[in-house]
Coordinates of C-alpha atoms and ligand atoms in Angstrom, one line a residue:
M1 CA 115.1 72.5 115.0
Y2 CA 116.2 72.8 111.3
Q3 CA 113.3 73.1 109.0
V4 CA 113.8 71.2 105.6
K5 CA 111.1 71.8 102.9
L6 CA 110.4 68.9 100.6
I7 CA 109.9 70.1 97.3
N8 CA 109.6 66.8 95.5
K9 CA 109.2 63.2 96.7
I10 CA 112.4 62.4 98.4
A11 CA 113.4 58.7 99.2
P12 CA 112.7 57.9 102.8
C13 CA 116.1 56.3 103.4
G14 CA 117.6 59.9 102.7
L15 CA 115.2 61.7 105.2
D16 CA 116.3 59.0 107.7
K17 CA 119.8 60.5 107.6
L18 CA 118.3 63.8 109.1
D19 CA 117.8 63.0 113.0
R20 CA 114.1 63.9 113.7
T21 CA 115.1 65.2 117.1
K22 CA 116.9 68.1 115.1
Y23 CA 115.2 68.2 111.9
V24 CA 111.6 68.8 110.6
C25 CA 111.2 67.6 107.1
A26 CA 107.8 68.5 105.4
E27 CA 106.2 69.8 102.2
E28 CA 104.6 72.7 104.2
V29 CA 107.3 74.7 106.2
E30 CA 107.0 78.3 106.7
H31 CA 110.5 79.6 107.1
P32 CA 112.9 76.7 105.8
D33 CA 116.4 76.5 106.5
A34 CA 116.8 74.1 103.6
L35 CA 115.1 72.9 100.4
L36 CA 115.3 69.4 99.2
V37 CA 114.5 69.2 95.4
R38 CA 114.6 67.1 92.3
S39 CA 113.4 68.6 89.0
T40 CA 110.9 71.2 90.0
S41 CA 111.8 74.6 88.8
L42 CA 112.6 77.0 91.5
H43 CA 113.2 79.9 89.1
E44 CA 109.8 81.6 89.8
I45 CA 109.9 80.9 93.5
E46 CA 110.9 83.6 96.0
F47 CA 113.2 82.4 98.8
D48 CA 112.6 83.2 102.5
S49 CA 115.4 85.1 104.2
S50 CA 115.7 81.9 106.4
L51 CA 116.9 79.8 103.5
L52 CA 120.5 78.6 103.9
A53 CA 120.8 75.7 101.4
I54 CA 119.2 73.9 98.6
A55 CA 120.0 70.3 97.9
R56 CA 119.3 68.8 94.6
A57 CA 118.7 64.9 94.8
G58 CA 120.1 64.4 91.3
I59 CA 122.5 66.2 89.1
G60 CA 121.1 68.9 86.8
V61 CA 120.8 72.2 88.4
N62 CA 119.3 74.1 85.6
N63 CA 116.1 74.3 87.6
I64 CA 117.7 76.3 90.3
P65 CA 118.5 80.1 89.9
L66 CA 122.2 79.7 91.0
E67 CA 123.0 83.5 90.6
R68 CA 120.1 84.6 92.8
C69 CA 121.1 81.8 95.3
S70 CA 124.8 83.0 95.4
E71 CA 124.1 86.6 95.9
A72 CA 121.4 85.6 98.8
G73 CA 124.1 83.6 100.5
I74 CA 122.3 80.2 99.7
A75 CA 124.5 77.1 99.2
V76 CA 123.4 74.8 96.3
F77 CA 124.3 71.2 96.2
N78 CA 123.8 68.2 93.9
T79 CA 124.7 64.6 94.2
P80 CA 127.5 63.9 91.5
G81 CA 127.4 60.4 90.1
A82 CA 124.5 59.3 92.4
N83 CA 122.3 58.4 89.5
A84 CA 124.7 57.8 86.9
N85 CA 124.4 54.0 86.6
A86 CA 120.6 54.3 86.3
V87 CA 121.0 56.7 83.4
K88 CA 123.8 54.6 81.7
E89 CA 121.4 51.5 81.6
L90 CA 118.6 53.7 80.1
A91 CA 121.2 55.0 77.6
L92 CA 122.1 51.4 76.6
C93 CA 118.2 50.8 76.3
A94 CA 118.0 53.9 74.1
L95 CA 120.6 52.7 71.7
F96 CA 118.5 49.7 71.0
L97 CA 115.3 51.6 70.9
A98 CA 117.1 53.8 68.4
S99 CA 118.1 51.0 66.2
R100 CA 115.4 48.3 66.2
K101 CA 112.1 50.1 65.9
I102 CA 111.2 48.3 69.1
S103 CA 108.6 50.9 70.3
D104 CA 106.9 51.1 67.2
G105 CA 106.8 47.3 67.0
I106 CA 105.4 47.0 70.5
V107 CA 102.7 49.3 69.6
W108 CA 101.8 47.5 66.5
A109 CA 101.9 44.0 68.2
K110 CA 99.3 45.4 70.6
S111 CA 97.2 46.7 67.9
L112 CA 96.6 42.9 66.8
A113 CA 94.9 42.1 69.9
G114 CA 91.4 40.5 69.1
Q115 CA 92.3 39.7 65.5
A116 CA 92.3 36.2 64.1
E117 CA 95.7 34.3 63.4
V118 CA 97.8 36.9 65.2
E119 CA 100.9 34.8 64.9
K120 CA 100.4 34.8 61.0
L121 CA 100.0 38.6 61.1
V122 CA 103.0 39.1 63.0
E123 CA 105.2 37.2 60.6
K124 CA 103.7 39.0 57.6
G125 CA 104.1 42.4 59.2
K126 CA 107.3 42.3 61.1
G127 CA 109.3 43.4 58.1
Q128 CA 108.4 47.0 58.6
F129 CA 110.4 47.1 61.8
V130 CA 113.7 46.1 60.6
G131 CA 116.6 48.1 62.2
P132 CA 120.3 47.8 62.3
E133 CA 122.6 46.1 64.9
I134 CA 124.8 48.3 67.1
A135 CA 127.9 46.1 67.0
G136 CA 130.6 47.5 64.8
K137 CA 129.0 50.9 64.6
K138 CA 130.4 54.2 65.7
L139 CA 129.3 55.9 68.7
G140 CA 130.0 59.3 69.5
V141 CA 129.6 60.7 73.4
I142 CA 129.4 64.2 74.0
G143 CA 130.2 65.0 77.7
L144 CA 132.5 62.6 79.6
G145 CA 131.5 62.9 83.0
A146 CA 129.8 60.3 85.5
I147 CA 127.2 59.2 82.8
G148 CA 129.2 59.6 79.7
V149 CA 132.2 57.7 80.9
M150 CA 130.0 54.6 81.9
V151 CA 128.2 54.8 78.5
C152 CA 131.4 54.8 76.6
N153 CA 132.9 51.9 78.4
T154 CA 129.8 49.8 78.2
A155 CA 129.5 50.6 74.6
H156 CA 132.9 49.4 73.9
H157 CA 131.9 46.0 75.5
L158 CA 129.0 45.9 73.1
D159 CA 131.4 45.9 70.2
M160 CA 130.8 49.5 69.3
E161 CA 133.7 51.8 68.2
V162 CA 133.6 54.7 70.6
L163 CA 134.6 58.3 70.2
G164 CA 134.4 60.8 73.3
Y165 CA 134.2 64.3 73.3
D166 CA 134.8 66.7 76.4
P167 CA 137.1 69.6 76.5
Y168 CA 136.7 70.0 80.2
I169 CA 137.1 66.3 81.1
S170 CA 137.9 65.9 85.0
V171 CA 141.1 63.9 86.0
D172 CA 138.6 61.5 87.8
S173 CA 136.7 60.9 84.5
A174 CA 139.8 60.5 82.5
W175 CA 141.1 57.8 84.8
K176 CA 137.7 56.1 84.5
L177 CA 137.7 56.0 80.7
S178 CA 138.4 52.8 78.8
R179 CA 141.7 53.1 76.8
F180 CA 139.5 51.6 73.9
V181 CA 137.5 55.0 73.7
D182 CA 139.2 57.4 71.1
K183 CA 139.4 61.1 71.9
A184 CA 137.5 63.3 69.4
A185 CA 139.5 66.4 68.8
D186 CA 136.3 68.6 68.3
L187 CA 132.6 68.4 68.2
N188 CA 132.9 68.1 64.2
T189 CA 134.5 64.8 64.4
I190 CA 131.7 63.5 66.4
F191 CA 129.2 64.8 64.0
T192 CA 130.9 63.7 60.8
E193 CA 132.1 60.2 61.8
C194 CA 129.3 58.9 64.0
D195 CA 126.3 56.6 63.4
Y196 CA 125.0 57.1 66.9
I197 CA 125.5 60.2 69.1
S198 CA 124.6 60.2 72.7
I199 CA 124.7 63.7 74.6
H200 CA 125.5 63.8 78.3
V201 CA 126.4 67.5 79.2
P202 CA 124.6 69.9 81.5
L203 CA 122.3 72.5 80.2
T204 CA 124.2 75.7 80.4
K205 CA 124.3 78.9 78.1
E206 CA 127.1 77.2 76.2
T207 CA 125.4 73.9 75.6
R208 CA 121.8 75.2 74.9
G209 CA 120.9 74.2 71.3
M210 CA 124.1 72.5 70.7
L211 CA 122.6 70.1 68.4
D212 CA 121.1 72.6 65.7
R213 CA 120.8 72.8 61.9
E214 CA 124.4 73.5 61.4
A215 CA 125.4 70.4 63.4
F216 CA 122.7 68.1 61.7
A217 CA 124.0 69.2 58.4
K218 CA 127.3 67.7 59.2
M219 CA 126.1 64.3 60.5
K220 CA 126.1 61.1 58.6
K221 CA 122.8 60.3 56.8
N222 CA 120.6 58.2 59.0
V223 CA 122.4 59.1 62.3
R224 CA 120.6 58.2 65.4
I225 CA 120.5 60.5 68.4
I226 CA 120.1 59.9 72.1
N227 CA 119.3 62.7 74.4
L228 CA 118.9 61.8 78.1
A229 CA 120.5 65.0 79.4
R230 CA 118.1 67.9 78.7
G231 CA 115.6 68.8 75.9
E232 CA 116.9 72.3 75.5
L233 CA 120.2 70.9 74.3
V234 CA 118.6 70.5 71.0
N235 CA 117.0 73.0 68.7
N236 CA 113.5 71.5 68.2
A237 CA 112.8 73.3 65.0
D238 CA 116.0 72.2 63.3
L239 CA 115.5 68.6 64.7
A240 CA 112.0 68.4 63.1
E241 CA 113.5 69.3 59.7
A242 CA 116.2 66.7 60.2
L243 CA 113.8 64.0 61.1
E244 CA 111.5 65.0 58.2
S245 CA 114.4 64.8 55.7
G246 CA 115.6 61.6 56.9
E247 CA 119.0 63.1 57.9
V248 CA 118.3 61.9 61.3
A249 CA 116.8 58.5 61.3
C250 CA 115.7 58.3 65.1
Y251 CA 115.8 60.7 68.2
V252 CA 115.4 59.2 71.4
T253 CA 114.6 61.5 74.3
D254 CA 114.0 61.4 78.1
F255 CA 112.5 65.0 77.7
P256 CA 109.3 64.9 75.7
S257 CA 107.6 68.3 74.9
E258 CA 104.5 68.8 72.7
E259 CA 106.8 69.8 69.7
V260 CA 108.8 66.8 70.0
L261 CA 105.9 64.5 70.4
G262 CA 104.6 65.6 67.2
M263 CA 107.7 64.6 65.1
K264 CA 108.2 61.5 63.2
N265 CA 110.7 58.8 64.3
V266 CA 111.0 60.0 67.8
V267 CA 110.9 57.7 70.8
A268 CA 110.0 59.7 74.0
I269 CA 110.6 58.5 77.4
P270 CA 109.0 60.3 80.3
H271 CA 112.2 61.5 82.1
L272 CA 112.8 58.0 83.6
G273 CA 116.7 58.2 83.6
A274 CA 117.0 58.5 87.4
S275 CA 113.9 56.8 88.3
T276 CA 115.1 53.5 89.9
P277 CA 114.9 52.8 93.6
E278 CA 118.8 52.5 93.6
S279 CA 119.5 55.9 92.3
E280 CA 116.6 57.6 94.2
D281 CA 118.1 56.1 97.5
N282 CA 121.6 57.2 96.3
C283 CA 120.4 60.8 95.6
A284 CA 118.3 61.3 98.6
V285 CA 121.1 60.0 101.0
F286 CA 123.8 62.1 99.4
A287 CA 121.7 65.2 99.5
A288 CA 120.7 64.6 103.1
R289 CA 124.2 64.2 104.2
E290 CA 125.3 67.4 102.2
L291 CA 122.7 69.4 104.0
R292 CA 123.4 68.0 107.4
E293 CA 127.2 68.8 106.9
Y294 CA 126.5 72.2 105.9
L295 CA 123.8 73.1 108.4
E296 CA 125.3 71.5 111.5
N297 CA 129.1 72.0 110.6
G298 CA 129.3 74.7 107.9
N299 CA 131.2 72.2 105.5
I300 CA 130.5 72.7 101.9
V301 CA 130.6 69.5 100.0
N302 CA 129.4 69.1 96.4
S303 CA 128.3 72.7 96.0
V304 CA 127.6 74.0 92.5
N305 CA 127.9 77.6 93.3
L306 CA 130.1 77.9 96.3
P307 CA 133.7 76.8 96.9
N308 CA 133.9 73.2 98.6
L309 CA 135.4 73.5 102.0
E310 CA 135.3 70.6 104.3
V311 CA 137.4 70.5 107.5
P312 CA 136.9 68.8 110.8
R313 CA 135.7 71.1 113.7
S314 CA 138.4 71.4 116.3
A315 CA 137.3 74.5 118.4
H316 CA 134.3 75.6 120.4
T317 CA 132.8 78.0 117.8
R318 CA 132.7 78.2 114.0
I319 CA 132.1 81.4 112.3
C320 CA 131.1 80.7 108.6
I321 CA 131.3 83.5 106.2
I322 CA 130.0 83.8 102.5
N323 CA 131.8 86.7 101.0
R324 CA 132.7 88.3 97.9
N325 CA 136.0 87.2 96.2
I326 CA 137.6 90.7 96.4
P327 CA 140.8 92.1 98.1
N328 CA 140.8 92.7 101.8
M329 CA 138.1 90.4 102.8
L330 CA 140.2 88.3 105.2
Q331 CA 141.9 91.3 106.7
S332 CA 138.5 93.0 107.4
I333 CA 137.0 89.8 108.9
T334 CA 140.0 89.0 111.1
A335 CA 139.9 92.7 112.2
A336 CA 136.4 92.3 113.4
V337 CA 137.4 89.4 115.4
A338 CA 140.5 90.7 116.8
G339 CA 138.8 94.0 117.8
V340 CA 137.3 92.4 120.7
N341 CA 140.6 90.5 121.6
L342 CA 139.2 87.1 120.5
N343 CA 142.0 84.6 119.3
I344 CA 141.5 82.8 116.1
E345 CA 142.3 79.1 116.5
N346 CA 142.0 78.3 112.8
L347 CA 141.0 80.0 109.7
Y348 CA 140.1 78.4 106.4
N349 CA 139.3 80.4 103.1
K350 CA 138.5 79.1 99.7
S351 CA 137.2 81.0 96.6
R352 CA 135.2 80.1 93.5
G353 CA 134.6 82.7 90.8
D354 CA 133.1 85.7 92.5
Y355 CA 132.4 84.2 95.7
A356 CA 134.5 82.8 98.7
Y357 CA 133.8 80.9 101.9
T358 CA 135.6 81.5 105.1
I359 CA 135.5 79.5 108.4
V360 CA 136.9 81.2 111.5
E361 CA 137.3 78.8 114.6
I362 CA 137.5 80.3 118.0
D363 CA 138.1 78.5 121.3
G364 CA 135.2 80.0 123.2
P365 CA 131.8 81.6 122.6
V366 CA 131.4 84.6 120.2
A367 CA 129.2 87.8 121.1
D368 CA 126.4 89.0 118.8
S369 CA 128.3 92.2 118.4
V370 CA 131.3 90.3 116.6
V371 CA 128.9 88.6 114.2
K372 CA 127.3 91.9 113.5
A373 CA 130.8 93.6 112.9
I374 CA 131.8 90.8 110.5
G375 CA 128.2 91.0 108.9
D376 CA 128.7 94.8 108.3
V377 CA 132.1 94.3 106.4
D378 CA 131.5 95.4 102.8
G379 CA 131.5 92.2 100.5
V380 CA 130.1 89.8 103.3
I381 CA 127.0 88.1 102.1
R382 CA 126.1 86.0 104.9
V383 CA 127.5 85.0 108.5
R384 CA 126.5 82.0 110.7
V385 CA 127.8 81.0 114.1
L386 CA 127.8 77.2 114.8
Ligands
LIG401 N1 117.6 61.8 82.2 C1 118.0 61.8 83.5 O1 117.1 61.5 84.4 C2 119.2 62.4 84.1 C3 119.8 62.0 85.1 C4 121.1 62.4 85.6 C5 121.7 63.4 84.7 N2 121.0 63.8 83.6 C6 121.7 65.0 82.8 O2 122.7 64.5 82.3 C7 124.0 65.4 82.6 C8 125.2 64.9 82.7 O3 125.2 64.1 84.1 P1 126.4 63.6 84.7 O4 126.1 63.0 85.9 O5 127.3 62.8 83.6 O6 127.2 65.0 84.9 P2 128.8 65.3 85.1 O7 128.8 66.6 85.6 O8 129.5 64.1 85.7 O9 129.3 65.3 83.6 C9 129.0 66.5 82.7 C10 130.1 66.4 81.8 O10 129.8 67.3 80.6 C11 130.9 68.0 80.2 N3 130.7 69.0 79.5 C12 130.2 70.4 79.9 N4 130.0 71.2 78.9 C13 130.5 70.5 77.7 C14 130.7 70.8 76.4 N5 130.4 72.2 76.1 N6 130.9 70.0 75.7 C15 131.2 68.8 76.0 N7 131.4 68.5 77.3 C16 131.0 69.2 78.1 C17 131.7 68.2 81.5 O11 133.0 68.5 81.4 C18 131.4 67.0 82.3 O12 132.5 66.0 82.3 C19 123.3 66.4 83.7 O13 123.9 67.6 83.7 C20 121.8 66.3 83.5 O14 121.4 67.3 82.7 C21 119.8 63.5 83.1
LIG402 O1 119.6 65.9 86.5 C1 119.1 64.8 87.0 O2 119.7 64.1 87.9 C2 118.0 64.1 86.4 O3 117.5 64.7 85.3 C3 117.1 63.4 87.2 O4 116.1 64.2 87.7 P1 114.8 63.7 88.7 O5 115.5 63.7 90.0 O6 113.8 64.6 88.6 O7 114.5 62.3 88.2

């Protein structure tokens, strides 16, 4: 039986994809083959040597120690695009929240409860919540992946002028992007020209703090910023200054922190971007399928730390090897197999950065001694026989 440890609440329709005659899925699992996780941080968690895979039912993997996983031969997966529509819808909502002082207005209206002539008070007091329309304004979108592209395309239909920036845009995203979205040559163009800026990039060493004092100083006075991606993309101390001085008119974030909650003109949403039944189901189903394919067939689909390699099984046995991307690996691995006179039916190998993945198919059983010989090859990190 495969043991899958559930770190967060995962939608049941995803768990249904894991056949209970082959899988145990529970919060308490002693020696897990796999973890299913959402946003809980795994950085401080020690992994059992049994652990083969982690599936993130969602996109951001900054809660997972990727380097440590790669070194331990643990494949990490996420679910690209599976919650993009939910975040796009919240981003549209955030555009209006950033403009129209809706959340302050709602709080104020509620505060009128119990007072006489509420209708009159409403008409008298509503002037304090005036905010601009988004039509005709310029929106800058940083990061044109699954979410960013959808935000751009929809904002165009709301009559905004849209500028997009992504130096690493994928061919797939480029195909999906509306021709009405203009390409920003650099971040400065987004900073200097836009009335609204929405950020949709992963949190990495490169993007951490990308909105800082220098960036705010270049922005138009009264710019409105939407951050549904990760709190750490913004330098909080610099943001506080920019909000205080009025340089930034409003900051809408899906990542409240104590610091941010203390700032003025902040609209804080409690990380609801992917919290729709549709996206929770999508992510859970994607993640469960990725785990099943990896555990049962050794196929890697949507990994964030290892090369993707998906090929149909066409022989009795599969030897799946995670190895370093260094010279002579294939020669050493095939020598270990040939040493006992086994014939290789198929051999697949793909690399990604410092790591590579090799599938060797043999038309018959494979002795433990062969597995040991492969495992002993310098540069081999993990061997599995399926
Ligand atoms: N609030 C939520 O609940 C929620 C839900 C999903 C995703 N997210 C966050 O949103 C991020 C984006 O999600 P996605 O599904 O669009 O991911 P994605 O991988 O499809 O797109 C990310 C895009 O960012 C681009 N990028 C990377 N570095 C960049 C840089 N320095 N400058 C400009 N562009 C850069 C990439 O090229 C890619 O096109 C996730 O990484 C996650 O942190 C939040
Ligand atoms: O990166 C993501 O996919 C989002 O931040 C969603 O996180 P969640 O699954 O914890 O809602």
